[in-house]
Short mmCIF file of C-alpha atoms in Angstrom, two decimals:
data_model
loop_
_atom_site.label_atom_id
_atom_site.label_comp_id
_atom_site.label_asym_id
_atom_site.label_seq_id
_atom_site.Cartn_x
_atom_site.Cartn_y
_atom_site.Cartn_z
CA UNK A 335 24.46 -43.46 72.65
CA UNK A 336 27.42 -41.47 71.73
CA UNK A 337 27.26 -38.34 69.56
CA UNK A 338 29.72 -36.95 66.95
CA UNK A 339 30.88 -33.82 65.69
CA UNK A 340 29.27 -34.54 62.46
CA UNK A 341 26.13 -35.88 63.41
CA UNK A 342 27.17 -39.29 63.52
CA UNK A 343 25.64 -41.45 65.99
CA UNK A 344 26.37 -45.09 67.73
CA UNK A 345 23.64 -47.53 68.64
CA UNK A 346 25.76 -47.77 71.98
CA UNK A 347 29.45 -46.58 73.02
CA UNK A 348 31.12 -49.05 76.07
CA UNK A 349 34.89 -48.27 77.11
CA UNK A 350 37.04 -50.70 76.04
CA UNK A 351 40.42 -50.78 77.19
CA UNK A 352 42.34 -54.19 77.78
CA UNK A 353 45.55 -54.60 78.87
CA UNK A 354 47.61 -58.05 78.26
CA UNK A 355 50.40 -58.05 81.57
CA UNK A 356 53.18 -60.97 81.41
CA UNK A 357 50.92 -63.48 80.06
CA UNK A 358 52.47 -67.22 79.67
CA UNK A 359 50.67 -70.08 79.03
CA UNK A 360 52.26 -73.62 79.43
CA UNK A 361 50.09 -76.49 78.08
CA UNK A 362 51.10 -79.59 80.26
CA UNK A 363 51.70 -82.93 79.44
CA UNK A 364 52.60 -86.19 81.81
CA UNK A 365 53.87 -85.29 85.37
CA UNK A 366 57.31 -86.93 84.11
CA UNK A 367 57.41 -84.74 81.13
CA UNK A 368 57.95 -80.59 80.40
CA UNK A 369 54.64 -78.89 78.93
CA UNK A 370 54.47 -77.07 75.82
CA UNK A 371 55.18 -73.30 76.54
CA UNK A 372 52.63 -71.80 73.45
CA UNK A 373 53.25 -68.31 75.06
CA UNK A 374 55.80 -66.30 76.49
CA UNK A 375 56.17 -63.11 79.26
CA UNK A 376 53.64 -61.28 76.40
CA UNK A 377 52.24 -57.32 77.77
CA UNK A 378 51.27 -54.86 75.22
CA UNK A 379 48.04 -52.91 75.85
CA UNK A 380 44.50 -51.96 73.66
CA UNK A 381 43.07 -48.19 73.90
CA UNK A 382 39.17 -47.79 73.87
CA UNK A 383 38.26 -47.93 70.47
CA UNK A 384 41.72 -49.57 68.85
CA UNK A 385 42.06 -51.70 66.28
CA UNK A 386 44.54 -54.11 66.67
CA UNK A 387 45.99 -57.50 64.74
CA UNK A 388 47.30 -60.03 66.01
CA UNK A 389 49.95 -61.55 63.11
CA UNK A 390 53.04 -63.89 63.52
CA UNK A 391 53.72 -68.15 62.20
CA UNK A 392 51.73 -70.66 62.69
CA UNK A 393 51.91 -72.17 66.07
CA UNK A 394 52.87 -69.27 67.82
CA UNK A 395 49.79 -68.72 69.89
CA UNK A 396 47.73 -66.24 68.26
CA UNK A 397 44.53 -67.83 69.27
CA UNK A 398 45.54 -69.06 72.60
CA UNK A 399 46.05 -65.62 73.66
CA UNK A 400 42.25 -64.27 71.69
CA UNK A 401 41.29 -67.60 73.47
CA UNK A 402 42.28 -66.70 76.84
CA UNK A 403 41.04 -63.01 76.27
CA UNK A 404 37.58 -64.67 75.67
CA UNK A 405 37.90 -66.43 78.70
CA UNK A 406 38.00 -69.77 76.95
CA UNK A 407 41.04 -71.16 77.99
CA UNK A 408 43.58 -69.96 81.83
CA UNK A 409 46.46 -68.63 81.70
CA UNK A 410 49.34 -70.30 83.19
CA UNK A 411 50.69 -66.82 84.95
CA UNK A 412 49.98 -63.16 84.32
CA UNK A 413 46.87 -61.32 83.72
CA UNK A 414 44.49 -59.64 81.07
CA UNK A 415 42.08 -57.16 82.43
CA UNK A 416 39.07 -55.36 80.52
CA UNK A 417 38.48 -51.61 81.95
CA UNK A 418 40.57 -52.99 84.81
CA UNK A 419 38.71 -56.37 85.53
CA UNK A 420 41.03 -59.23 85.55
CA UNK A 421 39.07 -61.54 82.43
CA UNK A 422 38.38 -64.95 84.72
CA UNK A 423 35.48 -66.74 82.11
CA UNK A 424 33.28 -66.00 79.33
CA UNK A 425 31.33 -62.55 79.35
CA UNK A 426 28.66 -60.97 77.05
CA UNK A 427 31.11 -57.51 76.72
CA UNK A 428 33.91 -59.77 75.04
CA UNK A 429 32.13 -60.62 71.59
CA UNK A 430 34.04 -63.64 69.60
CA UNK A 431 33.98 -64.61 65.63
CA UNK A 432 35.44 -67.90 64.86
CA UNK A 433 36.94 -68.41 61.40
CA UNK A 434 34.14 -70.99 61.24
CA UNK A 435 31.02 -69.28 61.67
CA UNK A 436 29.14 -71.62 64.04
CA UNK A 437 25.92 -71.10 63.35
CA UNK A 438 23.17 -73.41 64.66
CA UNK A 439 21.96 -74.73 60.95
CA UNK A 440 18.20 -75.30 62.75
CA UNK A 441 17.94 -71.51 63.38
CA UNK A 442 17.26 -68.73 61.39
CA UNK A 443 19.56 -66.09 60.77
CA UNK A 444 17.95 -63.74 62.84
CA UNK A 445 17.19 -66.52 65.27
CA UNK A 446 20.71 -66.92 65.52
CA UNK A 447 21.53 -63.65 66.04
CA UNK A 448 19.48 -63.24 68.78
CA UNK A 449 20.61 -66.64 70.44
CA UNK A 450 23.41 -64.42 73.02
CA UNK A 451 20.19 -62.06 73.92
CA UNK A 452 17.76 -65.39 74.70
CA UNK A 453 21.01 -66.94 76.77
CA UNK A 454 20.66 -63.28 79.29
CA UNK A 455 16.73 -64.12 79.68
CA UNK A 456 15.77 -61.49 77.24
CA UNK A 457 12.08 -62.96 75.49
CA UNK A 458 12.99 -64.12 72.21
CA UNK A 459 10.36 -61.60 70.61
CA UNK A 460 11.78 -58.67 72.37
CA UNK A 461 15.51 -60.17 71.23
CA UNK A 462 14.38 -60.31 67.63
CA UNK A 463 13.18 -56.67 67.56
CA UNK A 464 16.63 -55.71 69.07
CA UNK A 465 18.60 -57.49 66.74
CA UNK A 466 16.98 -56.02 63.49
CA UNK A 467 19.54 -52.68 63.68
CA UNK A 468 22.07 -55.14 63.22
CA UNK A 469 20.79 -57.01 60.37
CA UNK A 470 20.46 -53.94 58.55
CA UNK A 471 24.33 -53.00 59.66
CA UNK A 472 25.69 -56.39 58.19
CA UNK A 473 23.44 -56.09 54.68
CA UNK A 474 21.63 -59.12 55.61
CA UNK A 475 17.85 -57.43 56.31
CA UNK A 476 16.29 -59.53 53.93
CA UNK A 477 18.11 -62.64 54.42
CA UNK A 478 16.56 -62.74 58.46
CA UNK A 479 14.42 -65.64 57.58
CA UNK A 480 16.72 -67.40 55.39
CA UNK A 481 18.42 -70.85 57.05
CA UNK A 482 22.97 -70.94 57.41
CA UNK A 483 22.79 -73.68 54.15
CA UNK A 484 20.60 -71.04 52.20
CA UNK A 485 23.68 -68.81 52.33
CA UNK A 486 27.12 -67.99 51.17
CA UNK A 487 30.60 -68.29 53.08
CA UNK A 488 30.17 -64.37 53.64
CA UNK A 489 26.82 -63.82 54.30
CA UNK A 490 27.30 -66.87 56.88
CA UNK A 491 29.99 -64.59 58.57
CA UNK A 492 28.11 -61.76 58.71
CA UNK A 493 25.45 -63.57 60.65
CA UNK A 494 28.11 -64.20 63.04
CA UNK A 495 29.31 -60.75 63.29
CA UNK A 496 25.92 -59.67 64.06
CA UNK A 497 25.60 -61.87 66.25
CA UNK A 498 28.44 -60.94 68.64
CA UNK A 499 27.37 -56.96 68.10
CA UNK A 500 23.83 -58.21 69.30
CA UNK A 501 25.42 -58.17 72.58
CA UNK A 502 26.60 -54.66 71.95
CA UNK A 503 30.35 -55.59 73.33
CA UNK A 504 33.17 -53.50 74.81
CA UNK A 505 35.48 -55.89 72.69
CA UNK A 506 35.21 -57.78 69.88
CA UNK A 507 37.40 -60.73 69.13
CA UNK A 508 37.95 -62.19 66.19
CA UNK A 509 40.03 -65.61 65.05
CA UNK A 510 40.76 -65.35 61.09
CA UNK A 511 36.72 -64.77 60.62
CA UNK A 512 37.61 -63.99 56.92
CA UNK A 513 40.32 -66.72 56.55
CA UNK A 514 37.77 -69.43 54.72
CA UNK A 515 36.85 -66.96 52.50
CA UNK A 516 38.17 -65.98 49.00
CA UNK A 517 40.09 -63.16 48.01
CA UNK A 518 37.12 -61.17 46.37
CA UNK A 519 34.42 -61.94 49.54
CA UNK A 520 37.38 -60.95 51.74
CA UNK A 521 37.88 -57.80 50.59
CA UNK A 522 34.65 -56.74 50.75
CA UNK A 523 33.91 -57.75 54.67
CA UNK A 524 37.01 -55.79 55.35
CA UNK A 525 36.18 -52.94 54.11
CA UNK A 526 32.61 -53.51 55.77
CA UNK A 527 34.53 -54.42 58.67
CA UNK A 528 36.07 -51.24 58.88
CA UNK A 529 32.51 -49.48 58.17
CA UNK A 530 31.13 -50.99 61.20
CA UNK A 531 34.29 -50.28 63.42
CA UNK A 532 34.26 -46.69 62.54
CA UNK A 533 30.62 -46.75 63.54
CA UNK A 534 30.79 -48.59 66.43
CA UNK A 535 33.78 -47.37 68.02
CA UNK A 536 34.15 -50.96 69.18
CA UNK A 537 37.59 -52.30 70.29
CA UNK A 538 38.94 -55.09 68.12
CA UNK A 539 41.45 -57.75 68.50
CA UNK A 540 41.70 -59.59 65.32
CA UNK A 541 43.99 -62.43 64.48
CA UNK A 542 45.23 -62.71 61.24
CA UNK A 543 47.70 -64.66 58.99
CA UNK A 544 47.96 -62.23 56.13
CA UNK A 545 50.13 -59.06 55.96
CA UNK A 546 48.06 -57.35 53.66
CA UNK A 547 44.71 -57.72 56.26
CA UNK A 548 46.74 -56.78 58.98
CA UNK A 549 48.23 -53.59 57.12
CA UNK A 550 44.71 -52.89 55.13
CA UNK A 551 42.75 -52.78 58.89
CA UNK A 552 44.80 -52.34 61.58
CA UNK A 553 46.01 -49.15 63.65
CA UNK A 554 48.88 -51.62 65.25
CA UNK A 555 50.14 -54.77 64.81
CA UNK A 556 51.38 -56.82 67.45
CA UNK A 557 54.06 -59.09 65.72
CA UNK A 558 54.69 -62.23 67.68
CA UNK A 559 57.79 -64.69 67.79
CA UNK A 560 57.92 -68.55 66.80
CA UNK A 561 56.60 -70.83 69.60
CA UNK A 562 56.78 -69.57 72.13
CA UNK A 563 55.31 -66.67 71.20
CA UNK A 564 56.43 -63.17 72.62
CA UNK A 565 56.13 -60.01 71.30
CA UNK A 566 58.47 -59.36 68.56
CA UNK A 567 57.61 -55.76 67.19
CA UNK A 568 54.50 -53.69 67.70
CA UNK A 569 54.05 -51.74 64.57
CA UNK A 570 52.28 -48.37 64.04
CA UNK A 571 49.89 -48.16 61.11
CA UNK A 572 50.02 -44.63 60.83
CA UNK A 573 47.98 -44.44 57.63
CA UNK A 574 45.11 -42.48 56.90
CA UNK A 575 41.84 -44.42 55.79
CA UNK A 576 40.49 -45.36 53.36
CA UNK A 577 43.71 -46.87 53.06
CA UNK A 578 44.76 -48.21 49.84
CA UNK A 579 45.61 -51.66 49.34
CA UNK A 580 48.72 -50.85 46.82
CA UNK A 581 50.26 -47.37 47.57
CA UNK A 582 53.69 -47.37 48.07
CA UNK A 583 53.06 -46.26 52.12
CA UNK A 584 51.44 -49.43 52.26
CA UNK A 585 53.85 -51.64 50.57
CA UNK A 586 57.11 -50.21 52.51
CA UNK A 587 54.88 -51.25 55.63
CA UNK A 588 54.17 -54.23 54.10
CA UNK A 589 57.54 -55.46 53.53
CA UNK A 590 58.81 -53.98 56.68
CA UNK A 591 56.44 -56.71 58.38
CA UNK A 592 57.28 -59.54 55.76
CA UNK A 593 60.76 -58.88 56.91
CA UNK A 594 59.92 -59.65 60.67
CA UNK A 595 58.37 -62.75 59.71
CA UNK A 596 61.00 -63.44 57.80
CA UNK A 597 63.34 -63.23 60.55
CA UNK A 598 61.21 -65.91 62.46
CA UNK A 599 61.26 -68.55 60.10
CA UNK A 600 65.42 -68.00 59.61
CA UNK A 601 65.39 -68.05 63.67
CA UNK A 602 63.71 -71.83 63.71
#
């Protein structure tokens, strides 16, 4: 448990430094034919505690790379490393949210939180009295019992993102968890977002389509190319929070990105 200043305390504090060095990744085809190169030569690194966004087009390999940070998919060459450990597979301290929130609809909410702890051999009683912090941390306390189907869009992600927390991470990962969402519901988990992050002191590495979420949450924003993707800018959010969504800080930065994308779909 880490302490603060102003009395503040974490439910746990992990380093969590990664570090993304050359990474390509070539999805083959037919021996007689080239392979699809989704991503190119990309390095850029996290600090402990950062909170980054991933933003560029469509198809430029946003998720393969959170994919391959995950361990879900190989890289064709280069390397990302955790606290120094190259990432070779799937590991409790690298927490993923899907944009669909894959919960098991036969389980409970708190059931499925605790599903990561059962998986490490942890008794599913002990699990659910772990997991109860975290229900309280997502607003979703007296919704434990309740079933995925009994619940909205939102409350369904929060249930995820309690879930990966449940496994108290050194990174979290997230693929456009808000992206299903609408505009109201996703305002409200980012700011909650941001509650929990500032919390948590978690590392985050969230992919995003939209400007404004990467603006409203990030500290940088790694702006990638067309396919393949590379990295195009990385730009500074130097803007204190509680930011606000239309200040005119935020809308220079705003259109300063816009123009970068802009660039990309001109460049096709």
């Amino acid at each position: 448990m880490k302490n603060y200043s102003d009395g503040r305390q974490e439910l746990w504090y992990k380093m969590g430094r990664v570090s993304v060095k050359n990474v390509s990744r070539v999805f083959s085809k037919k021996e007689d034919e080239s392979g699809t190169e989704a991503l190119h030569n990309i390095s850029f690194d996290v600090q402990d505690g950062e909170f980054i966004c991933l933003l560029g087009p469509s198809g430029c390999g946003k998720t393969t790379l959170l994919r391959i940070a995950a361990g879900l998919e190989t890289l064709t060459s280069g390397e990302i490393t955790l606290n120094g450990v190259p990432i070779t597979g799937p590991d409790p301290k690298r927490g993923m949210v899907f944009q669909q929130y894959s919960l098991f609809p036969w389980r409970t909410v708190i059931d499925n939180i605790t599903f990561g702890l059962e998986m490490q051999g942890i008794k599913k009683s002990e699990a659910r009295k772990q997991v109860e912090k975290y229900l309280e941390l997502v607003g979703l306390g007296q919704f434990k019992n309740s079933y995925p189907h009994e619940l909205s869009g939102g409350m369904q992600q929060r249930a995820a993102i309690a879930r990966a927390l449940a496994n108290e991470p050194e990174v979290l990962l997230m693929d456009e968890p808000f992206g299903a969402l609408d505009a109201q519901t996703r305002n409200v988990l980012q700011d909650e977002l941001l509650k929990i992050w500032e919390q948590k002191h978690v590392t985050f590495l969230f992919v995003t389509h939209s400007v404004d979420e990467a603006v409203f949450l990030s500290d940088r924003i790694v702006v990638m190319t067309s396919r393949p993707g590379r990295v195009k800018e990385i730009v500074s959010v130097e803007l204190p929070r509680p930011r606000s969504r239309t200040s005119p800080e935020v809308n220079r930065l705003r259109d300063h990105v816009l123009k970068l994308l802009e660039e990309e779909r001109f460049s096709k």
